[in-house]
Each structure stands twice: as C-alpha cells, then as structure tokens.
CSV table of C-alpha atoms in Angstrom, one decimal:
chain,number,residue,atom,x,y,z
A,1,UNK,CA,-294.4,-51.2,190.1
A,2,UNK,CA,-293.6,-52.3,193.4
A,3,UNK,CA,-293.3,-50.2,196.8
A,4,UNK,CA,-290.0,-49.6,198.7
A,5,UNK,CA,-290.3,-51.9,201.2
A,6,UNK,CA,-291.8,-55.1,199.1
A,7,UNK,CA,-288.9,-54.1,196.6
A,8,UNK,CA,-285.8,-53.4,198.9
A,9,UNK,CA,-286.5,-57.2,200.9
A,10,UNK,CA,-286.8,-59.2,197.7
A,11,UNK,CA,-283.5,-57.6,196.5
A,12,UNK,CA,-281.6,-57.5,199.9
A,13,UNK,CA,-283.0,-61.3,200.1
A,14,UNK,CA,-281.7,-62.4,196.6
A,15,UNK,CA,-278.5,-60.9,196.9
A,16,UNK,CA,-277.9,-61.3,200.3
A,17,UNK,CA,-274.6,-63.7,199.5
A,18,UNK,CA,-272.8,-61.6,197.0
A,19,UNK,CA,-273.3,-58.1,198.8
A,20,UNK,CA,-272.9,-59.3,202.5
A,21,UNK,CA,-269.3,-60.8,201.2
A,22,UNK,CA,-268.1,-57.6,200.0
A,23,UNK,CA,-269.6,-55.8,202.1
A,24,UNK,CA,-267.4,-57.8,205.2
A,25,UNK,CA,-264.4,-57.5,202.8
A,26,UNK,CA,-264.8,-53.3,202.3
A,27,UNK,CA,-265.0,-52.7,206.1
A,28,UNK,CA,-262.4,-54.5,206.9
A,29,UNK,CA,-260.5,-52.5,203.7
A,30,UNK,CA,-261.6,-49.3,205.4
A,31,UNK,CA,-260.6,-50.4,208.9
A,32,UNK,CA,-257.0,-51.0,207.6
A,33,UNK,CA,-256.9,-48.4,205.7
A,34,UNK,CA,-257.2,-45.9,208.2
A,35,UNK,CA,-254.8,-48.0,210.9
A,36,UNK,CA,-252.3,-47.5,207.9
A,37,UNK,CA,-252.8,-43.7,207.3
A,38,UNK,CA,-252.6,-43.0,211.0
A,39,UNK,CA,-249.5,-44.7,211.4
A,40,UNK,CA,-247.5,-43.1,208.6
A,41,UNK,CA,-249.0,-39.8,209.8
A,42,UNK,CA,-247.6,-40.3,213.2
A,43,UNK,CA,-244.2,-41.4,211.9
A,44,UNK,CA,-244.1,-38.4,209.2
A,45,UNK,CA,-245.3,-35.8,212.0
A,46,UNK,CA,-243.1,-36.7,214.3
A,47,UNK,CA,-240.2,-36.7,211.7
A,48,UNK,CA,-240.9,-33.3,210.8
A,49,UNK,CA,-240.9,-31.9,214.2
A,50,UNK,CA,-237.8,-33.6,215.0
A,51,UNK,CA,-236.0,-32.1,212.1
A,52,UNK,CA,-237.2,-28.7,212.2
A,53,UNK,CA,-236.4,-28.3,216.4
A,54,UNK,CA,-233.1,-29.4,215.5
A,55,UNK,CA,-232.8,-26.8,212.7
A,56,UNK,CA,-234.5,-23.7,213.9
A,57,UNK,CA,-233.6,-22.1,217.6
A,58,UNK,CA,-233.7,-18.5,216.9
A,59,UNK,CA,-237.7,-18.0,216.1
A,60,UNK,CA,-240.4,-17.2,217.2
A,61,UNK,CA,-242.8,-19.8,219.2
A,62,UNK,CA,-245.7,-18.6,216.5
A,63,UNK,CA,-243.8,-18.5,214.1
A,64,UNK,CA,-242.4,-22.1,214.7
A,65,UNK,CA,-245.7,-23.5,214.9
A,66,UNK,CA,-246.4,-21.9,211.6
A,67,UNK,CA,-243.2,-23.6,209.8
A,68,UNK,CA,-243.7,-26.7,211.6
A,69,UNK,CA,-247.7,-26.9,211.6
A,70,UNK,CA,-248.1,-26.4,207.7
A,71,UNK,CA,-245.8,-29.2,206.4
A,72,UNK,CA,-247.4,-31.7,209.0
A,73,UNK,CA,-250.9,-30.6,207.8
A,74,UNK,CA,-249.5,-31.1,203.6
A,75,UNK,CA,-247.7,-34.6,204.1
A,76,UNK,CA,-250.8,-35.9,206.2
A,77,UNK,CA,-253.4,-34.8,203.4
A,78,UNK,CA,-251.1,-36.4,200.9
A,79,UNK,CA,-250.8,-39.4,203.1
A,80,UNK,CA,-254.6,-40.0,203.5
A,81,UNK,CA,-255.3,-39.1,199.9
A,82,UNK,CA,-252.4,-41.7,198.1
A,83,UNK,CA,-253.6,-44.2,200.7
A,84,UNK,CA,-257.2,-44.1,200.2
A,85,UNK,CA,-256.7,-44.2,196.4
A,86,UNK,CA,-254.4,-46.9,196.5
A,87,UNK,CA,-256.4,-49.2,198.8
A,88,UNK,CA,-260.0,-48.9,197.7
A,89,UNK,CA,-260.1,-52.0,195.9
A,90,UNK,CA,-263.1,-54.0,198.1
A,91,UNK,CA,-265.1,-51.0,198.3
A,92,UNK,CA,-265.2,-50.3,194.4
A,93,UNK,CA,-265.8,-53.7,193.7
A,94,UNK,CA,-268.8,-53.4,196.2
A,95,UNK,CA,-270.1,-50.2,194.7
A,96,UNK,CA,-270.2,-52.1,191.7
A,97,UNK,CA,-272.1,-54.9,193.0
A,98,UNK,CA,-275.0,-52.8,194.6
A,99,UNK,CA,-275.7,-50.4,191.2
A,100,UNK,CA,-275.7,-54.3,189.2
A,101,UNK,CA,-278.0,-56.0,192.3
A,102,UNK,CA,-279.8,-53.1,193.6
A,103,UNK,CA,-279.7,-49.7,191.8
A,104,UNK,CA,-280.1,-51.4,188.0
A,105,UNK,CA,-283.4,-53.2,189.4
A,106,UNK,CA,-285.2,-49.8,191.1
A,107,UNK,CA,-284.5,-48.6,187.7
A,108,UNK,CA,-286.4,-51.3,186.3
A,109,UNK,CA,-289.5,-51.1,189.0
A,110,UNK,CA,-290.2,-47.4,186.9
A,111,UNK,CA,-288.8,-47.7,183.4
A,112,UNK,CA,-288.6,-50.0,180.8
A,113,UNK,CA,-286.5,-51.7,178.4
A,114,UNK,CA,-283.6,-50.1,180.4
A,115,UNK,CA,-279.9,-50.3,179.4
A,116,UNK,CA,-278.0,-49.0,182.7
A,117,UNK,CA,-274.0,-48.2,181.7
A,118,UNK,CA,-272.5,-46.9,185.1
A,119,UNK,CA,-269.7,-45.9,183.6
A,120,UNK,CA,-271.3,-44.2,180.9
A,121,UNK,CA,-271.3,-40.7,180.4
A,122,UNK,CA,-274.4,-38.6,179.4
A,123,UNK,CA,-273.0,-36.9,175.9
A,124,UNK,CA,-272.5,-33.0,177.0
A,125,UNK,CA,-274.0,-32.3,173.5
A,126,UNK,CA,-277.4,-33.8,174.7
A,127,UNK,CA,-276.9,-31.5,178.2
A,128,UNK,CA,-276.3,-28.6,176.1
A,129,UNK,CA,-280.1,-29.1,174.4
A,130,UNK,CA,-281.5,-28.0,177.4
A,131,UNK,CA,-279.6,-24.2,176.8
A,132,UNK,CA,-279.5,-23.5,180.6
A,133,UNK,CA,-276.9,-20.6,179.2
A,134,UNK,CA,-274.8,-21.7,182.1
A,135,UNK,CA,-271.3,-21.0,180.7
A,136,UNK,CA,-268.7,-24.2,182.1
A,137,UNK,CA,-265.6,-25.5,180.4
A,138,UNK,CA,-265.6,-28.7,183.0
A,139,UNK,CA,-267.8,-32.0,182.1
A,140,UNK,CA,-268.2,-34.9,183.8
A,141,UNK,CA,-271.1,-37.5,183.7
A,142,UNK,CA,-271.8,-41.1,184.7
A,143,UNK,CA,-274.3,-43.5,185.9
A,144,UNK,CA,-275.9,-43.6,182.2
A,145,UNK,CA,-279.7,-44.7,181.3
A,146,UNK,CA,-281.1,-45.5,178.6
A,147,UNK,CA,-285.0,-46.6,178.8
A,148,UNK,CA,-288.5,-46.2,177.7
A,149,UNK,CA,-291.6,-44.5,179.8
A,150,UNK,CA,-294.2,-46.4,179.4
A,151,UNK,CA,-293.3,-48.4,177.3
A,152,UNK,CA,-293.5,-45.7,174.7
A,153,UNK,CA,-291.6,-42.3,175.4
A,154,UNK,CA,-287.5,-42.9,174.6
A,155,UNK,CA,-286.0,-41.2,178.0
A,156,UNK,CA,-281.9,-41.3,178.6
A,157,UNK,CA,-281.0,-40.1,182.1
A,158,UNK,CA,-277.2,-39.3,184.1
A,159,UNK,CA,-275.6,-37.9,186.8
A,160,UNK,CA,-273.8,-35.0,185.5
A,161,UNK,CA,-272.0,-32.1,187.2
A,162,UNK,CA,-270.6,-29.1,185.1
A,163,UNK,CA,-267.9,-26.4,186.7
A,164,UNK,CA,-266.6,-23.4,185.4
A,165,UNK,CA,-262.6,-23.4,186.5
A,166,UNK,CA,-260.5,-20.7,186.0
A,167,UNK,CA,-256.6,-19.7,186.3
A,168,UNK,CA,-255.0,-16.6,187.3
A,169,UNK,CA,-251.8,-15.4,189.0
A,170,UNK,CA,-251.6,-13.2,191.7
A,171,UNK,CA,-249.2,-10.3,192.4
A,172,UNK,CA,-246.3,-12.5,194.1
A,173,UNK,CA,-246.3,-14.9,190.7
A,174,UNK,CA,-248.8,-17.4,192.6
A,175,UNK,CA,-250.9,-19.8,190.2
A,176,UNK,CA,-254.8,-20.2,191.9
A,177,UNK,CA,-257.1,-21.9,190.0
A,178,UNK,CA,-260.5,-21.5,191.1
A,179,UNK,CA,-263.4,-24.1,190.3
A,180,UNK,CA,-267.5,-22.8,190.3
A,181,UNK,CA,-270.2,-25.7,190.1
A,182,UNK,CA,-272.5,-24.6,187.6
A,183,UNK,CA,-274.9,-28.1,188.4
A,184,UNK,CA,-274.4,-31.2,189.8
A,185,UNK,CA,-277.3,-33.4,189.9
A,186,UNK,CA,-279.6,-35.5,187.7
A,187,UNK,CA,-280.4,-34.8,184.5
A,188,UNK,CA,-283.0,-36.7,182.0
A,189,UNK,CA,-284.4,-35.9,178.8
A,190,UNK,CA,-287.7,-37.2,177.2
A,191,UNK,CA,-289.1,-37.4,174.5
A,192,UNK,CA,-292.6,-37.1,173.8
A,193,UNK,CA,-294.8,-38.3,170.6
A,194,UNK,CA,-296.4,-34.4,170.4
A,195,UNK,CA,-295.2,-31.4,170.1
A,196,UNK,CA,-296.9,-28.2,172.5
A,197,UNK,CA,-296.2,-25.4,169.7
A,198,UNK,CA,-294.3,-23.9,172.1
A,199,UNK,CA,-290.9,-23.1,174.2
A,200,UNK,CA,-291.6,-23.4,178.0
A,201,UNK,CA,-288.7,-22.9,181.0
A,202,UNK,CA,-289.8,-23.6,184.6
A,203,UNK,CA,-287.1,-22.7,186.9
A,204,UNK,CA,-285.9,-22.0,190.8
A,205,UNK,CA,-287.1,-18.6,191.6
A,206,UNK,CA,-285.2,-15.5,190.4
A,207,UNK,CA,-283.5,-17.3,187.4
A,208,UNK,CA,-285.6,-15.4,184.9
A,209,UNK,CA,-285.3,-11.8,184.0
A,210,UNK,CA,-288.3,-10.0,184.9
A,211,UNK,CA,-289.5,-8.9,181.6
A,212,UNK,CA,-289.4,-12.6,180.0
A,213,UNK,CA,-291.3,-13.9,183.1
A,214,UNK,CA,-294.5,-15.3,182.5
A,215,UNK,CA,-296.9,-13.9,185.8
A,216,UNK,CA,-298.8,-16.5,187.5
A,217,UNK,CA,-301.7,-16.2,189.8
A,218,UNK,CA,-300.1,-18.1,192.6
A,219,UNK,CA,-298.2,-16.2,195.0
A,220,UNK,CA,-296.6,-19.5,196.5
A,221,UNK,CA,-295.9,-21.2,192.8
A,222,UNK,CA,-294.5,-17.9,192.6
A,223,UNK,CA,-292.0,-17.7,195.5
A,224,UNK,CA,-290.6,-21.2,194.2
A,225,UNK,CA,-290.7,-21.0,189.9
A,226,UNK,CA,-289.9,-18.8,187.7
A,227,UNK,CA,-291.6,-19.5,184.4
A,228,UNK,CA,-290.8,-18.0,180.7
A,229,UNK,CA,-293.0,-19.2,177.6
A,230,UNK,CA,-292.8,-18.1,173.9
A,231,UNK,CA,-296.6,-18.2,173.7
A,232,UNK,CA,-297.5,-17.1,176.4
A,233,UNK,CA,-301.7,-18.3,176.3
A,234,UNK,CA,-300.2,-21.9,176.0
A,235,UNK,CA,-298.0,-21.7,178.8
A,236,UNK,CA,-301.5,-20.8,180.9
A,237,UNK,CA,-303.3,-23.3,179.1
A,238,UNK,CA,-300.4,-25.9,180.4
A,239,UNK,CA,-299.1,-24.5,183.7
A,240,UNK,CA,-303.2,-24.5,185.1
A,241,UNK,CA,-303.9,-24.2,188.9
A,242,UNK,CA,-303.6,-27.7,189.6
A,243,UNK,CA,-300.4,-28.4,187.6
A,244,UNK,CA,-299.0,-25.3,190.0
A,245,UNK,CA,-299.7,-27.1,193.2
A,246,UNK,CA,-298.6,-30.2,192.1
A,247,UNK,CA,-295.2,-29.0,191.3
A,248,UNK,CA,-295.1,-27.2,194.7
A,249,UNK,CA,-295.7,-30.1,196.2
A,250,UNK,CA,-293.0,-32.2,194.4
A,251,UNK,CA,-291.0,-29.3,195.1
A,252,UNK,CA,-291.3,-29.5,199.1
A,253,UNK,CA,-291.2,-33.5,198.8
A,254,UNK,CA,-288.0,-33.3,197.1
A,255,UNK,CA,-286.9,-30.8,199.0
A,256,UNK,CA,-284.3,-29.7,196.2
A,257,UNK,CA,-284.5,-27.5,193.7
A,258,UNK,CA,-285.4,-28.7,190.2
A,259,UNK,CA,-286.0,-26.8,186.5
A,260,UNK,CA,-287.8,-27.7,183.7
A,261,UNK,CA,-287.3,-27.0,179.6
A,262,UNK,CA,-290.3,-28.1,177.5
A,263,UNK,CA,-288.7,-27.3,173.9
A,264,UNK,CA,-291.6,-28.5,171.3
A,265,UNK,CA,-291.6,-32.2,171.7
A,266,UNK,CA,-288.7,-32.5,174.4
A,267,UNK,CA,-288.7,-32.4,177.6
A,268,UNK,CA,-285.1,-31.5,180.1
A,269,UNK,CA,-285.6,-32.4,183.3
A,270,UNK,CA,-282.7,-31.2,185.8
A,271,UNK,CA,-282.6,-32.1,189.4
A,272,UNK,CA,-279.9,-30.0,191.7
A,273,UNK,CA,-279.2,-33.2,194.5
A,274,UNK,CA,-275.5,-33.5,193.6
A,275,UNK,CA,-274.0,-36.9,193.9
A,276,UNK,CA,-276.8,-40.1,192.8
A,277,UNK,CA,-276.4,-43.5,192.5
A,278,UNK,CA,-273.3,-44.5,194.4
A,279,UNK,CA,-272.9,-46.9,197.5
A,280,UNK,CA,-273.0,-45.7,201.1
A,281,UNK,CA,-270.6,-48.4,203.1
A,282,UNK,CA,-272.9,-49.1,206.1
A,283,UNK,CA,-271.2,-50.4,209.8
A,284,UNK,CA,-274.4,-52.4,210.6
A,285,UNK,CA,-276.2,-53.8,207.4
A,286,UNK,CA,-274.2,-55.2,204.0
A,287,UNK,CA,-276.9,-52.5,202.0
A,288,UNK,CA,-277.8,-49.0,203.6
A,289,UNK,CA,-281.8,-49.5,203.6
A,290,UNK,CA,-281.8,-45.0,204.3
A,291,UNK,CA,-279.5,-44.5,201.0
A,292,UNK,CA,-281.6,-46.9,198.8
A,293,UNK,CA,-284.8,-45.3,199.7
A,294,UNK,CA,-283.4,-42.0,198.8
A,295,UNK,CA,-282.4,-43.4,195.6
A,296,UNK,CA,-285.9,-45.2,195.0
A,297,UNK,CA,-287.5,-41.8,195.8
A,298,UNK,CA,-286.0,-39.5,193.8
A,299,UNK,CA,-286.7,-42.3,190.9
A,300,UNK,CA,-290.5,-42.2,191.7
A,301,UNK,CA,-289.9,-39.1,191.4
A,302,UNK,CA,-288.7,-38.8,188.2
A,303,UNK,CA,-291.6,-40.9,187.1
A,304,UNK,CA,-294.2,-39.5,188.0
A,305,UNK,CA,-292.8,-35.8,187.7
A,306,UNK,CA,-292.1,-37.4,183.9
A,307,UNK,CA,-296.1,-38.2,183.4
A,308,UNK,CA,-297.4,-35.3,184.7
A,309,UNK,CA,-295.5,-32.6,182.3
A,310,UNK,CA,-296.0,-35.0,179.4
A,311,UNK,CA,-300.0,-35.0,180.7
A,312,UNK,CA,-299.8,-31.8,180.9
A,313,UNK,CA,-298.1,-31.7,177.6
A,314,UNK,CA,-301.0,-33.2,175.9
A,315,UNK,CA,-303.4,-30.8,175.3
A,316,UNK,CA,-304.5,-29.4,172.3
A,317,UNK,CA,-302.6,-26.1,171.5
C-alpha cells in the first residue's frame, strides 16, 4: 500500500499524456460552452422584453417585472441546461479517463482482485440487506466494485443515492412533485468467514428508539452512535472501550456521518458523503490533486474502518 503522495506522482506521471489532452480539450469545451449560453440568453432576454413592452402598457411597474422577469428566468434555465447537456462531450470523455487512470488504481492500492464497472449499478436488492427501514421508491447507483479484502473477505462497493418522491395536486389543479433524499453516499458490503451470533446496528445519534438502545459507558461515543444489539453481552464484548474511541475518531476524521449493520457474518457499511468518484475539471492542473486525495481518503478509510469491525468481529461469542 502506497501513500498519497508516492501514489498520486506515479499516476499523474504515467498518465500525464492522455489526461493533460483532455483535460486542454474540456476547458476549452467549458469555455465555449458558456460564451454560447450567454449569448442566446442575451438574445432570448432581450426578445422577451421587446415583445412584452410592446404588448402590455396598462400595468403595473411590479407587476410588469413579474410577467417579464419570470419567462426570462424559465428560457435562460432551459437555455443553460439543453446547452450543457448537449455540449459535454470532452468533459465526459475526461471523467472517463481519470476513474480508468486514477480512481481504478487507488482502488487497487487497498483492495484486491478488483473489478471496477463505473457504470455499474450496486443491485438495490443487495442495499435492501442492510434493512435501514428507510422507505424510497427512487434508486440509482453507479461507480460499481467488486474486490477482495485481504485477499480473502468478498467485499462489493457503490455509490448509491435513494429518494422518496411523491405527487400531489394542490387546490388550483397544480401538479408538485416533491423529492426526499433518503441517502446518498457510499455503500459497501463484506463478507466475513465468521459469524458474531448476533444482529448489531451502529448508527448517527438519535436513529434508535430508546428502548432498543444498547447504553454505553461513553458519554462522547454516546453523543455520536446510537447502538442496538440482539444480544446484548456480545454487543459489549464487541463494541469495548477502545473499539468506541476508535470509531469516534474515524468519525471526526471523516467528518461525515457513517452507520454500521453487522447481521451474523455480513457486514453494511454506509457512508453519508453524497456524490464519490467523479472528476473535478481543474483551471490549473490536467488532475485536481485536493479531489483525489479526498477520494484516496475516504478509500483508506474504508479499509481500515473494514479491518477493524471484522477484528472486532473476531472474537469468540
């Protein structure tokens, strides 16, 4: 396993043809695409206050600059939005290039035998094993893994965000569809070669009703997790003083909130950091060096957060 900086020079040296390239192509995409949005948005806004002075004279000034104002502010969203759909060619074909040259191998630097898909979804019936009782009718996944830890323990990891949208109609006939983000983030399961005997759920703070809360004797561990555990001596015998502290730590490192689900032998690891794994489009370098150490990060991360509940794990219950 190599370090950040030893890793992200070998990789920014071996790939410094391919990614600079696109990387010159995608900003000069970007720059025009935006000349081309801000030109039909000054042709279309001036059009539409042309035509409605001419067609309104007996109104209001507020109310003018509410008829006027509205339609300016709906064509220009549509503008930028057809626009940067349609001309997003260079900087897709970069994305794809860094998670193939960069993202695949800090992948590698942790786990092994790894089969990266990016445009792979994580199965929503493998999300639903974790029963996070988190009621969405909205999937979406990508940035697939599939890879061993250790050598030994099978482990498949995404990004997945789930939303709960709904549709109702208000009193003047309106259709409003509302959309709730139930998680957005990464998600990996693991499997281990033992099972604990037990069901154990680590979670943000408050997520657990009181009476299926297992109490812990750390007021900080405390202010962070919530814990629930079928047996409740194991859970003690696992979650020990030093386990505690560790995940505090992790937890202020990370500085997002994660949860937890040991079910027997299998382990659901979910990490609330939104969107992972895509490109940032630096103006100064061809790969942004701050991005990739995030990414590398939350990987070690993952690791090691990976060993420690399977050490953890390991005990004889």
């Amino acid at each position: 396993m190599k370090d950040f900086e030893d890793l992200y020079n070998e990789l920014i040296n071996k790939n410094e043809s391919e990614l600079s390239k696109l990387w010159e192509e995608t900003k000069k995409e970007k720059i025009k695409r935006i000349t081309l949005i801000l030109v039909l948005i000054a042709i279309v806004d001036i059009a539409i206050i042309f035509v409605m002075s001419s067609q309104i004279h007996s109104v209001e000034n507020t109310e003018f600059c509410i008829m006027v104002i509205s339609p300016i502010i709906f064509c220009d969203v549509i503008i930028a939005t057809i626009i940067s759909i349609l001309m997003r060619g260079k900087a897709v074909n970069y994305n794809s290039a860094y998670k193939e040259n960069i993202l695949e191998k800090l992948i590698k630097n942790f786990f092994d035998e790894v089969d990266y898909i990016p445009k792979k979804e994580m199965p929503a019936g493998i999300y639903d094993e974790g029963k996070y009782n988190e009621y969405y009718n909205r999937y979406y996944s990508d940035d697939y893994v599939d890879a061993k830890l250790d050598n030994k323990y099978d482990m498949k990891m995404a990004e997945v965000h789930t939303v709960y949208e709904s549709t109702h109609t208000d009193s003047d006939g309106h259709t409003h569809t509302d959309r709730v983000t139930k998680f957005h983030g990464l998600f990996v399961k693991i499997k281990m070669d033992k099972s604990i005997k037990n069901n154990l759920i680590i979670k943000q703070d408050k997520s657990i009703r009181k009476k299926e809360k297992l109490e812990m004797d750390s007021t900080e561990f405390e202010k962070l997790f919530d814990v629930s555990s079928e047996d409740n001596i194991i859970g003690m015998q696992i979650l020990t003083h030093d386990v505690m502290e560790l995940l505090i730590d992790y937890r202020k490192y990370l500085k997002r909130p994660f949860d937890i689900c040991i079910y027997e032998d299998t382990i659901y690891i979910r990490i609330h950091c939104g969107t992972m794994f895509e490109a940032k489009i630096n103006s100064k370098t061809f790969v942004d060096k701050e991005q990739t150490e995030q990414y590398y990060n939350m990987l070690r991360f993952v690791y090691k957060l990976a060993k420690e509940v399977i050490k953890m794990s390991d005990g004889d219950f």
